Short mmCIF file of C-alpha atoms in Angstrom, two decimals:
data_model
loop_
_atom_site.label_atom_id
_atom_site.label_comp_id
_atom_site.label_asym_id
_atom_site.label_seq_id
_atom_site.Cartn_x
_atom_site.Cartn_y
_atom_site.Cartn_z
CA ARG A 1 149.57 232.84 127.86
CA THR A 2 146.37 234.79 128.22
CA GLY A 3 143.69 234.08 125.78
CA GLU A 4 145.26 231.02 124.13
CA PRO A 5 143.50 227.71 124.25
CA LYS A 6 144.54 225.42 127.09
CA GLY A 7 146.43 222.27 126.18
CA ALA A 8 147.38 223.71 122.71
CA ASP A 9 150.40 221.80 121.45
CA ASN A 10 151.70 225.14 119.94
CA LEU A 11 151.03 228.87 120.31
CA GLY A 12 147.77 228.62 118.37
CA HIS A 13 146.86 230.97 115.41
CA TYR A 14 146.72 234.11 117.63
CA GLY A 15 150.02 233.42 119.19
CA ALA A 16 151.61 232.52 115.82
CA LEU A 17 150.97 236.21 114.93
CA GLY A 18 151.80 237.53 118.25
CA LEU A 19 148.12 238.72 118.78
CA GLN A 20 145.35 238.50 121.38
CA PRO A 21 141.92 236.88 120.53
CA TRP A 22 140.18 240.24 120.41
CA CYS A 23 142.41 241.57 117.64
CA SER A 24 140.89 243.29 114.56
CA GLU A 25 141.38 242.24 110.94
CA LYS A 26 143.69 245.19 110.48
CA ASP A 27 145.88 243.90 113.44
CA ILE A 28 145.96 240.45 111.68
CA LYS A 29 147.01 242.14 108.40
CA VAL A 30 149.84 244.18 110.05
CA ALA A 31 151.06 241.38 112.12
CA PHE A 32 151.31 239.03 109.18
CA GLN A 33 153.14 241.64 107.10
CA GLY A 34 155.60 242.22 109.87
CA LEU A 35 156.33 238.52 110.17
CA ALA A 36 156.57 238.01 106.31
CA LYS A 37 159.12 240.78 106.10
CA LYS A 38 161.41 238.89 108.58
CA CYS A 39 160.65 235.15 107.87
CA HIS A 40 159.83 234.96 104.19
CA PRO A 41 161.85 232.21 102.54
CA ASP A 42 163.32 234.67 99.98
CA LYS A 43 164.44 236.93 102.85
CA VAL A 44 166.46 234.23 104.68
CA LYS A 45 168.50 232.92 101.79
CA GLY A 46 172.10 232.87 102.75
CA GLU A 47 171.35 232.25 106.41
CA PRO A 48 172.56 229.02 108.10
CA GLU A 49 170.33 225.99 107.24
CA THR A 50 168.94 225.76 110.77
CA VAL A 51 168.04 229.46 110.82
CA ALA A 52 166.43 229.25 107.33
CA LYS A 53 164.42 226.10 108.32
CA ALA A 54 163.09 227.77 111.44
CA MET A 55 162.17 230.88 109.70
CA SER A 56 160.36 228.88 106.97
CA THR A 57 158.42 227.06 109.74
CA LEU A 58 157.44 230.39 111.28
CA PHE A 59 156.34 231.73 107.86
CA ALA A 60 154.27 228.62 107.28
CA ARG A 61 152.64 228.96 110.68
CA ALA A 62 151.94 232.75 110.24
CA THR A 63 150.42 231.99 106.81
CA GLU A 64 148.03 229.55 108.07
CA ALA A 65 147.06 231.67 110.89
CA ARG A 66 146.30 234.58 108.66
CA ARG A 67 144.29 232.26 106.40
CA VAL A 68 142.16 231.08 109.25
CA LEU A 69 141.76 234.30 111.16
CA GLN A 70 140.93 236.64 108.20
CA ASP A 71 137.96 234.48 107.10
CA ALA A 72 135.09 235.36 109.43
CA SER A 73 133.56 231.77 109.22
CA LEU A 74 136.84 229.93 109.78
CA ARG A 75 137.80 232.37 112.52
CA ALA A 76 134.37 231.70 114.35
CA ALA A 77 134.89 228.00 114.10
CA TYR A 78 138.47 228.18 115.31
CA ASP A 79 137.32 230.29 118.26
CA ALA A 80 134.43 227.95 119.10
CA ALA A 81 136.81 225.02 118.96
CA CYS A 82 139.27 226.76 121.28
CA TRP A 83 136.95 228.44 123.85
CA GLY A 84 133.67 226.67 123.48
CA PRO A 85 130.30 227.88 121.98
CA GLY A 86 130.67 231.42 123.39
CA GLY A 87 133.72 232.01 121.15
CA ARG A 88 136.80 234.02 121.97
CA PRO A 89 137.18 235.87 125.33
CA ALA A 90 136.37 239.51 125.58
CA PRO A 91 139.25 242.09 125.97
CA PRO A 92 140.16 243.21 129.59
CA LEU A 93 138.55 246.37 130.68
CA PRO A 94 140.72 249.50 129.87
CA GLY A 95 142.87 250.51 132.80
CA ARG A 96 142.07 247.47 134.80
CA TRP A 97 145.53 245.86 134.36
CA ARG A 98 147.66 248.89 134.67
CA ALA A 99 151.13 248.45 136.00
CA ARG A 100 151.73 250.23 139.30
#
């Protein structure tokens, strides 16, 4: 998993939203809205209990991830805790990782 903290016991906040560490605030908002449409507890009513519980867990993780990543000071503290004082990694150079 590129860009996620090593030794994380879960996907981390970026992974919970399916994002990379260099994402924008708009990316965070769009990713959360997409997950909320699929995983919101009101949307999974009528599903088997195991599916509903899993979706509720995903929704809770996505909600916490959005809360941390959309607040600039919380995001900076999270990035420093994950990747050290330098913060989150820089995005790859354009075109450098092209499939051949």
